[in-house]
Short mmCIF file of C-alpha atoms in Angstrom, two decimals:
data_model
loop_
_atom_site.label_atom_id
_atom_site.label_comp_id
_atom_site.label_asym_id
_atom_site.label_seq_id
_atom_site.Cartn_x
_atom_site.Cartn_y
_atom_site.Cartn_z
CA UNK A 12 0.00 0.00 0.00
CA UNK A 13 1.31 3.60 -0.51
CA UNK A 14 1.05 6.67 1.13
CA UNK A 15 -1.58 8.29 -0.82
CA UNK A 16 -3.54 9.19 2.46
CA UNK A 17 -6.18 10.30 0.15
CA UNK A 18 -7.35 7.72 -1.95
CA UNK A 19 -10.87 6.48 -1.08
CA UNK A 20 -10.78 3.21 0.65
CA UNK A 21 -14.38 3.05 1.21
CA UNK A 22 -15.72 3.95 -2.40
CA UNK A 23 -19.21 3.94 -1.62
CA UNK A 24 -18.84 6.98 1.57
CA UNK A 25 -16.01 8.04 0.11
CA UNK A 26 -13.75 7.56 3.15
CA UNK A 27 -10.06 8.01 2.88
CA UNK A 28 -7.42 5.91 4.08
CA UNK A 29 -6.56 8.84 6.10
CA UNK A 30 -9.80 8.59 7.56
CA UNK A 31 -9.85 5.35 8.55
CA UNK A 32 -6.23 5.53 10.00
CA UNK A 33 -7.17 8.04 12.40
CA UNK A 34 -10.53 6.20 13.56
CA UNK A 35 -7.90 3.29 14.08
CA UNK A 36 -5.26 5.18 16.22
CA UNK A 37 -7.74 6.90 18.51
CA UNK A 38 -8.56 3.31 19.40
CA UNK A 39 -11.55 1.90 17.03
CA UNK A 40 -9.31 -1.38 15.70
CA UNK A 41 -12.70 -3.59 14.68
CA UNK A 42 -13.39 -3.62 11.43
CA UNK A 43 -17.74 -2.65 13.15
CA UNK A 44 -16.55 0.29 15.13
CA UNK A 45 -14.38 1.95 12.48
CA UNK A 46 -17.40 1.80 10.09
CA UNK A 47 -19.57 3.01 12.96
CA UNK A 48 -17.26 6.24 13.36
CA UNK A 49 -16.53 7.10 9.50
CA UNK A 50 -19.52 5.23 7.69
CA UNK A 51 -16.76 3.10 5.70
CA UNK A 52 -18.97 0.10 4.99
CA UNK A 53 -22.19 1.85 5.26
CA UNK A 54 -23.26 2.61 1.55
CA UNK A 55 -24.78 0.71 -1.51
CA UNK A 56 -22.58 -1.87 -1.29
CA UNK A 57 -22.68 -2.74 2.29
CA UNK A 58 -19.21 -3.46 2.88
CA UNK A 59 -18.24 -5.84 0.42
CA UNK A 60 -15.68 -4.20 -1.35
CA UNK A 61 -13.77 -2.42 1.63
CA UNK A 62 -14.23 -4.87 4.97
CA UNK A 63 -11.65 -6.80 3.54
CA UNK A 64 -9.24 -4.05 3.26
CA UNK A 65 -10.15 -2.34 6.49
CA UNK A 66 -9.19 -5.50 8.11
CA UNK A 67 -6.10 -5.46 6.69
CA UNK A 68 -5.46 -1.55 7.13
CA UNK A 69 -6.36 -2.18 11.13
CA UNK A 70 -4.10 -5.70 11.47
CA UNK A 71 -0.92 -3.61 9.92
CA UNK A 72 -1.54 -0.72 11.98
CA UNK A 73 -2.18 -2.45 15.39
CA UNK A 74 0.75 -5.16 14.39
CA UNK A 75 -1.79 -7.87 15.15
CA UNK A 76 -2.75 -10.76 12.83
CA UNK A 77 -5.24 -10.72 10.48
CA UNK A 78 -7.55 -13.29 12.18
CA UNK A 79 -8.00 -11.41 15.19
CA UNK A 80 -9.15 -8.39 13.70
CA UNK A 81 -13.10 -8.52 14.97
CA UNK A 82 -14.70 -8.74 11.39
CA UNK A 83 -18.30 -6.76 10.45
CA UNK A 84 -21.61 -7.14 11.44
CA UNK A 85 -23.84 -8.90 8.80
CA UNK A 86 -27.45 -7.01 8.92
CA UNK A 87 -30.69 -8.24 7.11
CA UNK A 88 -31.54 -6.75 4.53
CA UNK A 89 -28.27 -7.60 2.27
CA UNK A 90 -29.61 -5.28 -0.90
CA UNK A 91 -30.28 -1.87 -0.91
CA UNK A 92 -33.74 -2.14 -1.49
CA UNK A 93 -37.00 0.63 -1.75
CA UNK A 94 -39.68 1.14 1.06
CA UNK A 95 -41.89 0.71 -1.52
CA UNK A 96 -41.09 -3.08 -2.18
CA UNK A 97 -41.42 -3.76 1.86
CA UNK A 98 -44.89 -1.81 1.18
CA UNK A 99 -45.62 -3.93 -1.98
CA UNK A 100 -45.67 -7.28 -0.20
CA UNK A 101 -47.49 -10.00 -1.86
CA UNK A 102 -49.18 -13.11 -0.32
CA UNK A 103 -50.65 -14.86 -2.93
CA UNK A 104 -48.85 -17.97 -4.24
CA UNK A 105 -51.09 -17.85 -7.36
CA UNK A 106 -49.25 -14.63 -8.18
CA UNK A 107 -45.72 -16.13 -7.83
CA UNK A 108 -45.08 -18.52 -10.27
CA UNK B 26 -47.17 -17.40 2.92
CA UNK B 27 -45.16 -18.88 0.05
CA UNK B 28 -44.48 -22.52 0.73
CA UNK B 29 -41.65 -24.55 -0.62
CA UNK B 30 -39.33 -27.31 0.11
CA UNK B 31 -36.56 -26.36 -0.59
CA UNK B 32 -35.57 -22.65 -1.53
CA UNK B 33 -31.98 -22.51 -3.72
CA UNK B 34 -30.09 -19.21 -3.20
CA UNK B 35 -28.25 -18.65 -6.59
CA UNK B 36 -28.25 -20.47 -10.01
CA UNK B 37 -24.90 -20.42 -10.62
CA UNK B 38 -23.26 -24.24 -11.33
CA UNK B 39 -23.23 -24.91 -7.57
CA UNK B 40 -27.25 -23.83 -6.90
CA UNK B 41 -28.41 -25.53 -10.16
CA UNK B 42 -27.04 -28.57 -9.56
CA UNK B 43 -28.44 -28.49 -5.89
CA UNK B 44 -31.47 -27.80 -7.20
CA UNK B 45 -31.67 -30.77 -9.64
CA UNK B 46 -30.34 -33.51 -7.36
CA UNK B 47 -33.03 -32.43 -4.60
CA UNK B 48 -35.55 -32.25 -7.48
CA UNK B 49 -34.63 -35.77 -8.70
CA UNK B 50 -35.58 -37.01 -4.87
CA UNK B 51 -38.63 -35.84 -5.73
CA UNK B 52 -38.69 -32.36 -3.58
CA UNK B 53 -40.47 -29.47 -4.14
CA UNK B 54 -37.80 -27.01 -5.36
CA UNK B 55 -37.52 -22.94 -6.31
CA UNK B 56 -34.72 -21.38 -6.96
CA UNK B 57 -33.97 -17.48 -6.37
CA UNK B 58 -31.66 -15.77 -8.78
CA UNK B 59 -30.69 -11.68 -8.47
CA UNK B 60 -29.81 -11.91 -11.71
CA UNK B 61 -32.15 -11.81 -15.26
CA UNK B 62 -30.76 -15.21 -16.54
CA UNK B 63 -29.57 -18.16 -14.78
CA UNK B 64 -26.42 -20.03 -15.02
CA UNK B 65 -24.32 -17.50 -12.80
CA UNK B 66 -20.76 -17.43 -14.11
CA UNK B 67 -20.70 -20.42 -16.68
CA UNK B 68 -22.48 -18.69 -19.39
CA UNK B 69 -19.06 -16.36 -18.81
CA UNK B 70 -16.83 -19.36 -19.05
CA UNK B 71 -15.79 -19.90 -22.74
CA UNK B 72 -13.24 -21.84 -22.21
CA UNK B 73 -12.53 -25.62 -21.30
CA UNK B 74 -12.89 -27.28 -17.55
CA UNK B 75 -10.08 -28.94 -16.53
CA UNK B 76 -10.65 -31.88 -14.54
CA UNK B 77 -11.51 -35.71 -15.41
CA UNK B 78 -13.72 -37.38 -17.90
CA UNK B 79 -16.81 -37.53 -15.09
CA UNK B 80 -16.13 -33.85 -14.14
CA UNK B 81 -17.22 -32.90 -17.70
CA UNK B 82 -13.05 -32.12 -18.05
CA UNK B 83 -12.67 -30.37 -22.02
CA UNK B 84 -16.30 -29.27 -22.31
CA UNK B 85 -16.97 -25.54 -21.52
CA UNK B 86 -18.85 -23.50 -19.06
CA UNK B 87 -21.48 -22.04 -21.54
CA UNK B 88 -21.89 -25.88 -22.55
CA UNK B 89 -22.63 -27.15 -19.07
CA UNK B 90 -24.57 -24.32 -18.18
CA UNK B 91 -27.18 -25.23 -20.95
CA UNK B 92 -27.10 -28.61 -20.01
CA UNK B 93 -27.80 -28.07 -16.31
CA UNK B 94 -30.62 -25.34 -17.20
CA UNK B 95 -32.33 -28.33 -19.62
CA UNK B 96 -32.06 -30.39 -17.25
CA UNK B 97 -33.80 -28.08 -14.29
CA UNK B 98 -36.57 -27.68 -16.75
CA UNK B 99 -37.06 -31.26 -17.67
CA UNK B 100 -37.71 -32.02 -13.88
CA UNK B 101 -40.25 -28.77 -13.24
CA UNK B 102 -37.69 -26.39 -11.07
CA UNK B 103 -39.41 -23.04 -10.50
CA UNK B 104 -36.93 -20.24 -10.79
CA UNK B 105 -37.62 -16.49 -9.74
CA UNK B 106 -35.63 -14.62 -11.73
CA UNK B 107 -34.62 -11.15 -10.71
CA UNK B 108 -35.34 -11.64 -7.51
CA UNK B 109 -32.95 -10.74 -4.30
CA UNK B 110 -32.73 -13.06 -1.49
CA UNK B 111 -32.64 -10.29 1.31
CA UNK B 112 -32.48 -11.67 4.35
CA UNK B 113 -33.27 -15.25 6.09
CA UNK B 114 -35.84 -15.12 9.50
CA UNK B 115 -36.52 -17.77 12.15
CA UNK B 116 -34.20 -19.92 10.17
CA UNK B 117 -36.50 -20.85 8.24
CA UNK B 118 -38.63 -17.55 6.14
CA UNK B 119 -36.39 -16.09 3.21
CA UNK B 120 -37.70 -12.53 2.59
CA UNK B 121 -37.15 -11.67 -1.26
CA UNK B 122 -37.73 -8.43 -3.59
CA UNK B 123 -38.95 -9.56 -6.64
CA UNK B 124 -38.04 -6.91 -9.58
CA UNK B 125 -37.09 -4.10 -6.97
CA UNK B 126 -40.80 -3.52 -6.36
CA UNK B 127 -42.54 -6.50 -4.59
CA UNK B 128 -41.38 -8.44 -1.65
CA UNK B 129 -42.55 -12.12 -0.75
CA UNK B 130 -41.85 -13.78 1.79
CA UNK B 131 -41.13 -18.04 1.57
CA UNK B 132 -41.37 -20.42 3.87
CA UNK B 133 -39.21 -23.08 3.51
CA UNK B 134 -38.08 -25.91 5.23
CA UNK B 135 -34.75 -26.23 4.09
CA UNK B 136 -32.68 -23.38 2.57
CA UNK B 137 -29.59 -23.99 0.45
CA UNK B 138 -27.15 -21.25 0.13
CA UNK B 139 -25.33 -21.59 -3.53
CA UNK B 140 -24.42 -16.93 -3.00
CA UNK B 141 -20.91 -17.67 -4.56
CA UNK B 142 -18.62 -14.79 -4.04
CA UNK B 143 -17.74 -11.63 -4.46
CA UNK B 144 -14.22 -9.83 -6.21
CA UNK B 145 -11.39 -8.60 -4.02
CA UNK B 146 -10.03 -5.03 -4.48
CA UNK B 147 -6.74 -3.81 -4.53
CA UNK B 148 -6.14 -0.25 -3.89
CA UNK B 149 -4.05 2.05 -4.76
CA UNK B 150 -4.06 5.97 -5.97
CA UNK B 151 -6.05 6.17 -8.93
CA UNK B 152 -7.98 2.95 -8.25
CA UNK B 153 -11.30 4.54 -8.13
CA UNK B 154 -10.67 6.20 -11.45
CA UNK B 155 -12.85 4.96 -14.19
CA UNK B 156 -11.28 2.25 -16.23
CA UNK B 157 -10.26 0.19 -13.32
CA UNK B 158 -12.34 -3.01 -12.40
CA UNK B 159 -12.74 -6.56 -11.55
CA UNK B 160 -11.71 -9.20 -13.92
CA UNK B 161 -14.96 -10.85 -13.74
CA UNK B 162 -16.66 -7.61 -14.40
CA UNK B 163 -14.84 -7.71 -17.63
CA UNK B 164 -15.25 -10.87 -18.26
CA UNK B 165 -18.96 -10.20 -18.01
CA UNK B 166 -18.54 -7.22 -20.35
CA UNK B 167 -17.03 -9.09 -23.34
CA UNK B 168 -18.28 -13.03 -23.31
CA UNK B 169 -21.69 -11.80 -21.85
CA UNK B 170 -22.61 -8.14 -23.24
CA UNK B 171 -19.84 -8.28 -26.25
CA UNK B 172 -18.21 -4.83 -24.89
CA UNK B 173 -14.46 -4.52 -25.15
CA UNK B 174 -14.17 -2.92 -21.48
CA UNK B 175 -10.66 -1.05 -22.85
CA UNK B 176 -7.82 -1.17 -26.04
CA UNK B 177 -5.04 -1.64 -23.90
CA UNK B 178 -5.70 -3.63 -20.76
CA UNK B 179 -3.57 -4.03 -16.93
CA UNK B 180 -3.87 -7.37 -15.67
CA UNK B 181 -3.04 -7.44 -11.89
CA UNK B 182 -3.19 -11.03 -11.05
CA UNK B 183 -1.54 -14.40 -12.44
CA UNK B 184 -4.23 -16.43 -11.05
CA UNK B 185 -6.57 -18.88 -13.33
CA UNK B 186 -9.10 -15.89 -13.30
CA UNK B 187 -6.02 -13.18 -14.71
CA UNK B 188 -4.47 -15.53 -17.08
CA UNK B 189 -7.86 -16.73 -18.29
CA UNK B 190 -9.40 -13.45 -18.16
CA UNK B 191 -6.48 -11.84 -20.07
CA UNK B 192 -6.70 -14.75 -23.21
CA UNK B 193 -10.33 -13.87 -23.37
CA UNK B 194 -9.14 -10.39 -23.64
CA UNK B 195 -6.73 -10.69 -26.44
CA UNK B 196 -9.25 -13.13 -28.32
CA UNK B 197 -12.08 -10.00 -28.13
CA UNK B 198 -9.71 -7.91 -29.50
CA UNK B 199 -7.88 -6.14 -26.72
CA UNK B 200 -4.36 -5.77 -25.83
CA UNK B 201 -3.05 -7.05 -22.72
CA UNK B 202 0.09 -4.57 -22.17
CA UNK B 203 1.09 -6.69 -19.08
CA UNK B 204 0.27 -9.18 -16.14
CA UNK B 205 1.94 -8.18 -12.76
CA UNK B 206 2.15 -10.61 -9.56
CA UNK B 207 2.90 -9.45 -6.82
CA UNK B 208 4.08 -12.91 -5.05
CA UNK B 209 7.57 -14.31 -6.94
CA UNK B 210 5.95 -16.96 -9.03
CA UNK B 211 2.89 -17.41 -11.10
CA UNK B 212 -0.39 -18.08 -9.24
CA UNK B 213 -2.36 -19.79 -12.45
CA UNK B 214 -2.53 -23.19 -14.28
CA UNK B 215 0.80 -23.77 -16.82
CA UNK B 216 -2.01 -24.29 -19.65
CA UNK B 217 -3.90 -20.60 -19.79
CA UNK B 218 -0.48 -19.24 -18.34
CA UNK B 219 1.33 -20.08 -21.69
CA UNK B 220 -1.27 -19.15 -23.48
CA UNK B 221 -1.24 -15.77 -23.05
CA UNK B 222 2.55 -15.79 -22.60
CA UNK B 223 2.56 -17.18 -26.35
CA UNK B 224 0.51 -14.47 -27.31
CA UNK B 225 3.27 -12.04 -26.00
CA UNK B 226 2.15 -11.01 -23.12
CA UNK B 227 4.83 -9.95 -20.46
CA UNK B 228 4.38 -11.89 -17.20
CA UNK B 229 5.89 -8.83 -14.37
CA UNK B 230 6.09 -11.68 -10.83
CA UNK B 231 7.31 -9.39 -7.57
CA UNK B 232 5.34 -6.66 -9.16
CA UNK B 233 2.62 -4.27 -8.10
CA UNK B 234 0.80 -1.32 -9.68
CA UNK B 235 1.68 1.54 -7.49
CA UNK B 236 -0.72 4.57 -9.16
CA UNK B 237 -3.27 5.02 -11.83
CA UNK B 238 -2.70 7.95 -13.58
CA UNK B 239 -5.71 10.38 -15.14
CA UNK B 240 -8.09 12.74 -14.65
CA UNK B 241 -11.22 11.70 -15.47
CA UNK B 242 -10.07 7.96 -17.00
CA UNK B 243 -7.00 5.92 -16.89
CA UNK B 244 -4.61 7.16 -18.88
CA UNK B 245 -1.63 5.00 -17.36
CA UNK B 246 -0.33 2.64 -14.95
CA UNK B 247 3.11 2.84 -12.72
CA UNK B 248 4.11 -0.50 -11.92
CA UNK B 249 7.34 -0.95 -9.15
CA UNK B 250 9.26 -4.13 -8.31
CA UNK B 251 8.35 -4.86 -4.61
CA UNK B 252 11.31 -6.25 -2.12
CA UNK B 253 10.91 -9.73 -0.35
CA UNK B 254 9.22 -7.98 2.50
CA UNK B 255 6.61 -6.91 -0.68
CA UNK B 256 7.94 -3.63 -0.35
CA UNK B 257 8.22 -0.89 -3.16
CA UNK B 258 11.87 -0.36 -4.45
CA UNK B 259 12.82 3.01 -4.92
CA UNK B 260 14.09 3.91 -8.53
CA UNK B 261 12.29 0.51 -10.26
CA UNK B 262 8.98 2.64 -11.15
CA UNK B 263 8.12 1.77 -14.83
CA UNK B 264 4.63 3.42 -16.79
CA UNK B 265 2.67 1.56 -18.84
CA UNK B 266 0.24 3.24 -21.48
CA UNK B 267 -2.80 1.66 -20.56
CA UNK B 268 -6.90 2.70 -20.39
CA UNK B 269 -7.71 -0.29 -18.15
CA UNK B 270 -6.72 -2.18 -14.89
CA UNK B 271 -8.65 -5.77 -14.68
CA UNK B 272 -7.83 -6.85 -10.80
CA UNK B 273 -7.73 -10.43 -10.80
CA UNK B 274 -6.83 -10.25 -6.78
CA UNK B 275 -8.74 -13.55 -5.39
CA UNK B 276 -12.55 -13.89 -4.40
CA UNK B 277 -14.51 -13.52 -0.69
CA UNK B 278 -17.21 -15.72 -0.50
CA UNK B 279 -20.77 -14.05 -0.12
CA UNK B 280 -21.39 -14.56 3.12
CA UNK B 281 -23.99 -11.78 4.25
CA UNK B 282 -27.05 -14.48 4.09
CA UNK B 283 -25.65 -17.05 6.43
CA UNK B 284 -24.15 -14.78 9.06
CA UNK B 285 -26.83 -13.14 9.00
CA UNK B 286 -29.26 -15.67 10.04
CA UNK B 287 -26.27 -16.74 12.30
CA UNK B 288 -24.45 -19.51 10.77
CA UNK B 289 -21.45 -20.04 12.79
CA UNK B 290 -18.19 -18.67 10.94
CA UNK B 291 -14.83 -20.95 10.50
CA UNK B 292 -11.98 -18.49 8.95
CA UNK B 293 -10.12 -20.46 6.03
CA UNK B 294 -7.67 -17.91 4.64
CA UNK B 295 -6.97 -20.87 1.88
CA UNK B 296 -10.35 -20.57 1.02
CA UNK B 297 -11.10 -17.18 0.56
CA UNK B 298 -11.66 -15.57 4.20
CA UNK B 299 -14.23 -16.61 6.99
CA UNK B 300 -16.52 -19.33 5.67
CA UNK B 301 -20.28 -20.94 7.29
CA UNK B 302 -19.17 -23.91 9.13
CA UNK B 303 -20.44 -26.73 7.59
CA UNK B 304 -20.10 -30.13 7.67
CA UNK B 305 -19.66 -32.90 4.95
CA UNK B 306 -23.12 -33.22 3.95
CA UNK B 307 -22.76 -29.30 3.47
CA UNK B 308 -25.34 -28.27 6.40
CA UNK B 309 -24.15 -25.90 8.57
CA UNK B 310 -24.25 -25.05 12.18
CA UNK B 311 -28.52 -23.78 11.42
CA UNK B 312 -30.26 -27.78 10.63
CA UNK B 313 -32.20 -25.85 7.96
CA UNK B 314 -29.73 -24.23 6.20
CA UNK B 315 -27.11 -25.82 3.67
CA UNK B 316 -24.41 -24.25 1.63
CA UNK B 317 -22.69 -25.05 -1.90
CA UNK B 318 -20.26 -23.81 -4.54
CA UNK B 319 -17.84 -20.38 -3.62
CA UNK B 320 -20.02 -19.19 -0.26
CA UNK B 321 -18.68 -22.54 1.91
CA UNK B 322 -14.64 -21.69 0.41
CA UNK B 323 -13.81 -20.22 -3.29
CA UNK B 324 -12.72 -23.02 -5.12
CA UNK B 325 -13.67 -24.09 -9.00
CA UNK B 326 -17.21 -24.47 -10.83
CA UNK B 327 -16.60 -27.89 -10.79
CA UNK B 328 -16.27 -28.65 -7.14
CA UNK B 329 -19.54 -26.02 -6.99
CA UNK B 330 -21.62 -28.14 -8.97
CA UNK B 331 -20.06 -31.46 -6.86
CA UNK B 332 -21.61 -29.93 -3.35
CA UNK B 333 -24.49 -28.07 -5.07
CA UNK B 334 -25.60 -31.87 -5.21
CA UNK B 335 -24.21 -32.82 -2.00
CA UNK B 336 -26.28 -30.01 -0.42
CA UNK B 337 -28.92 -31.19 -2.44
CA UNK B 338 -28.69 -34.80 -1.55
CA UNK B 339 -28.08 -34.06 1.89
CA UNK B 340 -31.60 -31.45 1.94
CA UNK B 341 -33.91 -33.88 0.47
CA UNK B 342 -32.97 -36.70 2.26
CA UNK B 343 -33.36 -34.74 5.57
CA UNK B 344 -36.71 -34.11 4.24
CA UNK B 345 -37.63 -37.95 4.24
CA UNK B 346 -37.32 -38.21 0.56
CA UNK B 347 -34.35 -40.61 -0.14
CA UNK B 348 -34.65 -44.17 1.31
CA UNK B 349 -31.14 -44.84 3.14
CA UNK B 350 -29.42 -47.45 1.18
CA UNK B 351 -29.84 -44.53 -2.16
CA UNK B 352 -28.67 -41.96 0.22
CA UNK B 353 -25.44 -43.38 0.75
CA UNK B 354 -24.67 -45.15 -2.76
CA UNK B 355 -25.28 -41.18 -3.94
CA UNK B 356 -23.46 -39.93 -1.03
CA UNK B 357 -20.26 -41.93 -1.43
CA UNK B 358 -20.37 -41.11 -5.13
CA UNK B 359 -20.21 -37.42 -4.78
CA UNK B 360 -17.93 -37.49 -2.34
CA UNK B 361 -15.52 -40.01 -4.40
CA UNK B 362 -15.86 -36.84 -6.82
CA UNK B 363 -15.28 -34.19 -4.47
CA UNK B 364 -12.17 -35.94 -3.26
CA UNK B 365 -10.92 -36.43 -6.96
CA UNK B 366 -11.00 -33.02 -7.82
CA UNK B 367 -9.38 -31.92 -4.49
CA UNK B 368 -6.24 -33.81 -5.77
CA UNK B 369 -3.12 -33.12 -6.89
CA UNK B 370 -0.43 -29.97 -6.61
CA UNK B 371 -3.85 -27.46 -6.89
CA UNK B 372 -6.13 -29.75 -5.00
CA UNK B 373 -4.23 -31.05 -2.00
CA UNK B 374 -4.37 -27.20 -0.44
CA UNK B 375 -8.14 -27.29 -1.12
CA UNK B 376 -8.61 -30.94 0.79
CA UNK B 377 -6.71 -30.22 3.70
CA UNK B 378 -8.55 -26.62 4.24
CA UNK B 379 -11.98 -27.87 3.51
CA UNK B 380 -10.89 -30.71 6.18
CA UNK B 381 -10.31 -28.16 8.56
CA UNK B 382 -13.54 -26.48 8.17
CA UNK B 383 -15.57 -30.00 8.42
CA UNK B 384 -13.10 -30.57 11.94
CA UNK B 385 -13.63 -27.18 13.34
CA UNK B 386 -16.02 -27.08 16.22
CA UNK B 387 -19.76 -26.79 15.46
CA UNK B 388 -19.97 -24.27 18.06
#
């Protein structure tokens, strides 16, 4: 990785590498709470592009291993989805083939 | 509600064959698909399977995909197309969004996860630049839309998916300027690997791309020799003239479903990253939930479409509808297969790390 503090790491929220260094050095090393303090993992994609990363970013920066980095939180529901389909719910079989 | 069966996540090799083998039993079976056509990523795959004789070895993707999707029609398998599978309830209720306007919500009995995975980044300055994307994004552009994604392509990754990628690239009419590595040797198969280096290609192993360059598109690529500590070395900088960067860095399965309905997690770095526990029949730690194919450990469409049938098997007989002497004669079969194709300098790594997962603790 290179020093380019300002690339986007989360692409998504458009977080910075900078960003997410500094949520890691005042002492947010899961890859949950540094998402909870810069809303890296938080957009469209829910994470699945930069958890990976973050993990990594955290375990190099902390000097621990990679497994022990506390990975994400998996919430329901997995696509971004509209109000209006959770509005639009349909209970007839008949009407699902 | 929406009763089923059995409710297949995916219709990619590993959730259509799950779907057929359960079928076959004589279950009730839909299948739920994000996507507007089945098949996943075979209809991508235009080139041969490796493997033996019984593992369709020599016939390609596209082929077995229209195979398996005859097949799921011959035996009466509903499939939802465009539908997302958004989240699993009470282990046993899938909620969907059909067409990003109506949700439904199925009750099944059993649930088979066949979510597959999802492309690693790699990032760098300049990697959010347009031009830059996954190898399997371009791979969908040209074999599935006919779109040359770029004229002069970056390859960053010597894996099967680079080195098959990048052929696929040339033969669409691209031109691959380079593949870097950044490990010392090549990650891929000796047949697509000499394929593309026959084309010309130049292979760069201990090499990374260190910027993009552009303002509002690639318009070039530095690429630095990195140190045995996979450092940068000062002073070895070279630029390519490129438009695209394919990353070819490795897959993460899709786990969001499982974990979600909390499926206990077994981390496999072998395999792609944390994994669903699961055990040889492919259930995992939730009785009504199964997984198959890239989600349970990134390996190859054939060993997909092996434990889409385990996890198939395994569902329907659960379900009371395999007497026990079939069971097993179909059980040790697959298995026998799964074991064959987890053989060998490629496979052995694969066997021991899907061992480990099968060992680990149920929790």
């Amino acid at each position: 990785m290179t020093d380019d503090k300002d690339m986007f790491i989360c692409r998504c929220e458009e977080v910075t590498l900078r960003e997410i260094e500094q949520a890691i050095d005042e002492g947010f090393v899961t890859v949950k709470d540094v998402k909870r303090v810069t809303r890296a993992g938080m957009g469209l994609c829910q994470g699945r592009t930069c958890s990976k990363t973050i993990a990594r970013i955290i375990a190099q920066r902390t000097g621990r291993p990679l497994e022990d980095v506390l990975p994400k939180s998996y919430r329901f529901p997995v696509r971004p989805e509209k109000m209006l389909a959770v509005e639009n719910e349909e209970f007839n079989d008949a009407k699902n083939s | 509600m929406v009763e089923r069966d059995i409710v297949v996540i995916g219709s990619g090799p590993a959730g259509l064959c799950a779907a057929i083998e359960a079928a076959e039993a004589g279950a009730k079976v839909l299948i739920v698909d994000e996507n507007a056509k089945p098949g996943g990523q075979l209809f991508k795959q235009i080139h041969k399977f490796f493997g033996s004789r019984e593992h369709r070895a020599g016939v390609r993707g596209i082929d077995i995909g229209t195979l398996l999707l005859k097949q799921a029609e011959e035996l009466n398998i509903e499939v939802w197309l465009n539908t997302e599978a958004c989240g699993i309830f009470d282990q046993d209720k899938v909620w969907v969004v059909r067409d990003k306007h109506t949700s439904v919500t199925i009750h099944a009995k059993r649930i088979i996860l066949a979510t597959g995975a999802n492309e690693n980044a790699v990032n760098f300055p300049g990697w959010t630049l347009p031009g830059v994307m996954g190898a399997g994004a371009a791979q969908t552009m040209i074999n599935i839309h006919r779109v040359l994604p770029g004229q002069k392509i970056l390859m960053i990754g010597s894996g099967n998916v680079g080195v098959i990628v990048s052929y696929q690239l040339l033969q669409a009419g691209a031109q691959v300027k380079a593949v870097v590595e950044a490990a010392p040797q090549l990650g891929g198969y000796g047949v697509h690997t000499a394929k593309v280096r026959r084309a010309g290609v130049p292979f760069y192993t201990g090499h990374t791309v260190l910027e993009a360059k552009g303002t509002d598109h690639i318009e070039s690529a530095v690429v630095v020799k990195l140190d045995a500590a996979w450092k940068p070395i000062a002073g070895t900088e070279f630029e390519l003239d490129v438009d695209t960067i394919c990353i070819a860095a490795g897959l993460t399965p899709a786990v969001e479903l499982a974990f979600g309905a909390g499926c206990r997690s077994v981390n496999s770095p072998v395999l792609g990253g944390l994994v669903p526990w699961h055990d040889e029949t492919m259930r995992t730690s939730l009785s009504s939930i199964y997984i198959a194919g890239d989600v349970s450990g990134v390996e190859e469409a054939s060993t997909a479409m092996e434990e889409g049938r385990m996890a198939g098997l395994s569902a329907a007989q659960s379900l009371g509808y395999l007497q026990e002497k079939r069971y097993r004669t179909r059980f040790e079969a697959i298995n026998h297969n799964l074991l064959a194709l987890r053989s060998g300098m490629f496979g052995q790594k694969r066997r021991d790390a899907k061992k480990a997962i099968v060992a680990a603790s149920k929790g």
